[in-house]
């Protein structure tokens, strides 16, 4: 009888979740990336082991400012030219007006004593939030590791699914 | 032995979820806000205790039409001018053409007997969906409580995480 | 005592999840739809029973190329004219420049040996990913079943919630 009950408990245990949160950051808009970091730091502060998976436009937020990589193809160079060169260059998803929107948003948040995106990113690091750059997107857009911030992990969709499938909260941002 | 099994069951119970759904409504586009309310009412109808957390552009959907607040800063007034003044003012995320898109979408839905956004919002209230306005976004954008609908709750990311971490479904819209 | 423990285990079992993933594909942007299929095939490959629920702009990705349906209303015809006529017509969410963005993105991905959207869609079918078209959106936009790919399921928000409420991962894309 005990064995039976133990088996039943083990079966149920396989259908449970871990105290984790897993976010996909697909967007490269300042407002959405900020929301992602607010949620990530909030999740970490609430005791969830939190990971962020940056893919596609989101990779711009992870770029180190001013790093130039030689030998890029033409399309990759065009792409790099037309996307932000670091978190500081992100525009807003609406009312951007060639960057005015993000200047205004950042200044409004600063006046209210709200952490800037860069401060939120540091907070996330301090709270142990894991940050993964999507290698498939990097290949597609011709982004090299030396263009990205230090301390990142690298992985594909399997890395994200590994976290998300066990997580309490998984969001696509 | 009984104590041991009880402990095992208690351990597993800590890794379970509640019959809850938690939605972040970040977008202020008519089509996305409608999707959020369709999902929220669907979740509530399916028996899930449902909460919606409105942040950033999503706050426009909660504005009371025609309320003017004095003493706003210049940037806050600009922001208010350039964002919708209530759910009725929301535009579509694509093909908006200065409001034509939302007029057309609303009229196409009406012809098909589909509930309007305002009807969906009432349905959500009737089904007991909890609605929270993000205080950090309100601070950043200079939105006061008297500008928003009655019956809202107010909270930050911790309020959302409290719901989401126990929820069966958490979505970022 | 045994009955009591069994009851406790049954109670906990009701609070567990299934090995499922459920995605809402709301967006009709090439980049986001690709992300949806990468995640869906990744989830299926990780052993999760995966379903995709296409709604609103996302329905464009399910259109059969070149199918014309007579007797559409004026607004429905306008809508059809202004939205892509199949997965091949999807534009990117940023830097689209009247279709240049998607041509460039597709060519950059091809050069890197990354699967095209259409290959990912076939992969999803091969992996048994279930695809549902949102009937409410079809009604609203005047889309008929003969305009959509074969092998789809049809349903409303209740169909999605049925999957999502039991899923390990639910995302809104």
PDB file of C-alpha atoms in Angstrom, chain B residues 75-167:
ATOM      1  CA  UNK B  75       5.377  66.510 -20.927  1.00  0.00           C
ATOM      2  CA  UNK B  76       2.450  64.811 -19.185  1.00  0.00           C
ATOM      3  CA  UNK B  77      -0.002  67.077 -21.012  1.00  0.00           C
ATOM      4  CA  UNK B  78       1.702  66.332 -24.338  1.00  0.00           C
ATOM      5  CA  UNK B  79       1.498  62.631 -23.583  1.00  0.00           C
ATOM      6  CA  UNK B  80      -2.181  62.876 -22.682  1.00  0.00           C
ATOM      7  CA  UNK B  81      -2.844  64.790 -25.902  1.00  0.00           C
ATOM      8  CA  UNK B  82      -1.193  62.138 -28.034  1.00  0.00           C
ATOM      9  CA  UNK B  83      -2.781  59.090 -26.432  1.00  0.00           C
ATOM     10  CA  UNK B  84      -6.458  58.035 -26.564  1.00  0.00           C
ATOM     11  CA  UNK B  85      -8.766  59.610 -23.989  1.00  0.00           C
ATOM     12  CA  UNK B  86     -10.811  56.440 -23.353  1.00  0.00           C
ATOM     13  CA  UNK B  87     -11.497  52.941 -24.730  1.00  0.00           C
ATOM     14  CA  UNK B  88     -13.534  54.590 -27.486  1.00  0.00           C
ATOM     15  CA  UNK B  89     -10.469  56.395 -28.775  1.00  0.00           C
ATOM     16  CA  UNK B  90      -8.230  53.367 -29.223  1.00  0.00           C
ATOM     17  CA  UNK B  91      -6.817  52.802 -32.712  1.00  0.00           C
ATOM     18  CA  UNK B  92      -5.927  49.529 -34.386  1.00  0.00           C
ATOM     19  CA  UNK B  93      -2.332  48.227 -34.349  1.00  0.00           C
ATOM     20  CA  UNK B  94      -2.326  47.996 -38.158  1.00  0.00           C
ATOM     21  CA  UNK B  95      -4.194  49.791 -40.927  1.00  0.00           C
ATOM     22  CA  UNK B  96      -5.385  52.460 -38.524  1.00  0.00           C
ATOM     23  CA  UNK B  97      -5.242  55.364 -41.022  1.00  0.00           C
ATOM     24  CA  UNK B  98      -5.987  58.041 -38.424  1.00  0.00           C
ATOM     25  CA  UNK B  99      -8.841  56.143 -36.842  1.00  0.00           C
ATOM     26  CA  UNK B 100     -10.506  54.714 -39.978  1.00  0.00           C
ATOM     27  CA  UNK B 101      -9.249  51.244 -39.060  1.00  0.00           C
ATOM     28  CA  UNK B 102     -10.997  51.191 -35.706  1.00  0.00           C
ATOM     29  CA  UNK B 103     -14.227  52.622 -37.154  1.00  0.00           C
ATOM     30  CA  UNK B 104     -14.173  49.898 -39.803  1.00  0.00           C
ATOM     31  CA  UNK B 105     -13.260  47.140 -37.343  1.00  0.00           C
ATOM     32  CA  UNK B 106     -15.976  48.162 -34.890  1.00  0.00           C
ATOM     33  CA  UNK B 107     -18.552  48.311 -37.669  1.00  0.00           C
ATOM     34  CA  UNK B 108     -17.524  44.891 -39.067  1.00  0.00           C
ATOM     35  CA  UNK B 109     -17.817  43.348 -35.605  1.00  0.00           C
ATOM     36  CA  UNK B 110     -21.168  44.975 -34.954  1.00  0.00           C
ATOM     37  CA  UNK B 111     -22.577  43.628 -38.226  1.00  0.00           C
ATOM     38  CA  UNK B 112     -21.606  40.137 -37.064  1.00  0.00           C
ATOM     39  CA  UNK B 113     -23.224  40.607 -33.678  1.00  0.00           C
ATOM     40  CA  UNK B 114     -19.853  40.469 -31.892  1.00  0.00           C
ATOM     41  CA  UNK B 115     -19.692  42.308 -28.559  1.00  0.00           C
ATOM     42  CA  UNK B 116     -18.036  45.727 -28.660  1.00  0.00           C
ATOM     43  CA  UNK B 117     -15.014  46.479 -26.487  1.00  0.00           C
ATOM     44  CA  UNK B 118     -17.214  48.397 -24.053  1.00  0.00           C
ATOM     45  CA  UNK B 119     -19.646  45.461 -23.827  1.00  0.00           C
ATOM     46  CA  UNK B 120     -16.743  43.077 -23.239  1.00  0.00           C
ATOM     47  CA  UNK B 121     -15.482  45.360 -20.462  1.00  0.00           C
ATOM     48  CA  UNK B 122     -18.903  45.256 -18.812  1.00  0.00           C
ATOM     49  CA  UNK B 123     -19.021  41.474 -19.231  1.00  0.00           C
ATOM     50  CA  UNK B 124     -15.620  41.211 -17.539  1.00  0.00           C
ATOM     51  CA  UNK B 125     -16.897  43.262 -14.595  1.00  0.00           C
ATOM     52  CA  UNK B 126     -20.028  41.093 -14.372  1.00  0.00           C
ATOM     53  CA  UNK B 127     -17.892  37.947 -14.349  1.00  0.00           C
ATOM     54  CA  UNK B 128     -15.818  39.310 -11.487  1.00  0.00           C
ATOM     55  CA  UNK B 129     -12.605  39.900 -13.438  1.00  0.00           C
ATOM     56  CA  UNK B 130     -10.316  42.041 -11.270  1.00  0.00           C
ATOM     57  CA  UNK B 131      -8.730  45.037 -12.975  1.00  0.00           C
ATOM     58  CA  UNK B 132      -5.542  46.628 -11.700  1.00  0.00           C
ATOM     59  CA  UNK B 133      -3.924  49.828 -12.953  1.00  0.00           C
ATOM     60  CA  UNK B 134      -0.124  49.886 -12.833  1.00  0.00           C
ATOM     61  CA  UNK B 135       0.891  52.670 -10.465  1.00  0.00           C
ATOM     62  CA  UNK B 136       4.440  52.925 -11.825  1.00  0.00           C
ATOM     63  CA  UNK B 137       3.121  53.617 -15.326  1.00  0.00           C
ATOM     64  CA  UNK B 138       0.621  56.101 -13.921  1.00  0.00           C
ATOM     65  CA  UNK B 139       3.462  57.951 -12.212  1.00  0.00           C
ATOM     66  CA  UNK B 140       5.611  57.907 -15.337  1.00  0.00           C
ATOM     67  CA  UNK B 141       2.835  59.171 -17.588  1.00  0.00           C
ATOM     68  CA  UNK B 142       1.305  61.517 -15.065  1.00  0.00           C
ATOM     69  CA  UNK B 143      -2.088  59.787 -14.978  1.00  0.00           C
ATOM     70  CA  UNK B 144      -4.218  60.473 -11.871  1.00  0.00           C
ATOM     71  CA  UNK B 145      -6.748  58.097 -10.310  1.00  0.00           C
ATOM     72  CA  UNK B 146      -9.654  60.442 -11.062  1.00  0.00           C
ATOM     73  CA  UNK B 147      -8.895  60.043 -14.773  1.00  0.00           C
ATOM     74  CA  UNK B 148      -9.531  56.300 -14.620  1.00  0.00           C
ATOM     75  CA  UNK B 149     -12.704  54.212 -14.382  1.00  0.00           C
ATOM     76  CA  UNK B 150     -14.231  53.430 -11.001  1.00  0.00           C
ATOM     77  CA  UNK B 151     -13.790  50.057  -9.322  1.00  0.00           C
ATOM     78  CA  UNK B 152     -10.135  49.568 -10.235  1.00  0.00           C
ATOM     79  CA  UNK B 153      -7.397  48.248  -8.001  1.00  0.00           C
ATOM     80  CA  UNK B 154      -3.983  49.902  -7.954  1.00  0.00           C
ATOM     81  CA  UNK B 155      -0.666  48.130  -7.723  1.00  0.00           C
ATOM     82  CA  UNK B 156       2.800  47.523  -9.072  1.00  0.00           C
ATOM     83  CA  UNK B 157       4.595  44.570 -10.555  1.00  0.00           C
ATOM     84  CA  UNK B 158       4.475  42.746  -7.206  1.00  0.00           C
ATOM     85  CA  UNK B 159       0.670  42.695  -7.419  1.00  0.00           C
ATOM     86  CA  UNK B 160       0.856  41.134 -10.871  1.00  0.00           C
ATOM     87  CA  UNK B 161       3.507  38.589  -9.869  1.00  0.00           C
ATOM     88  CA  UNK B 162       1.419  37.589  -6.860  1.00  0.00           C
ATOM     89  CA  UNK B 163      -1.370  36.520  -9.196  1.00  0.00           C
ATOM     90  CA  UNK B 164       0.752  35.263 -12.091  1.00  0.00           C
ATOM     91  CA  UNK B 165       3.018  33.044 -10.005  1.00  0.00           C
ATOM     92  CA  UNK B 166       0.009  30.971  -8.913  1.00  0.00           C
ATOM     93  CA  UNK B 167      -1.912  31.181 -12.199  1.00  0.00           C
TER      94      UNK B 167
END
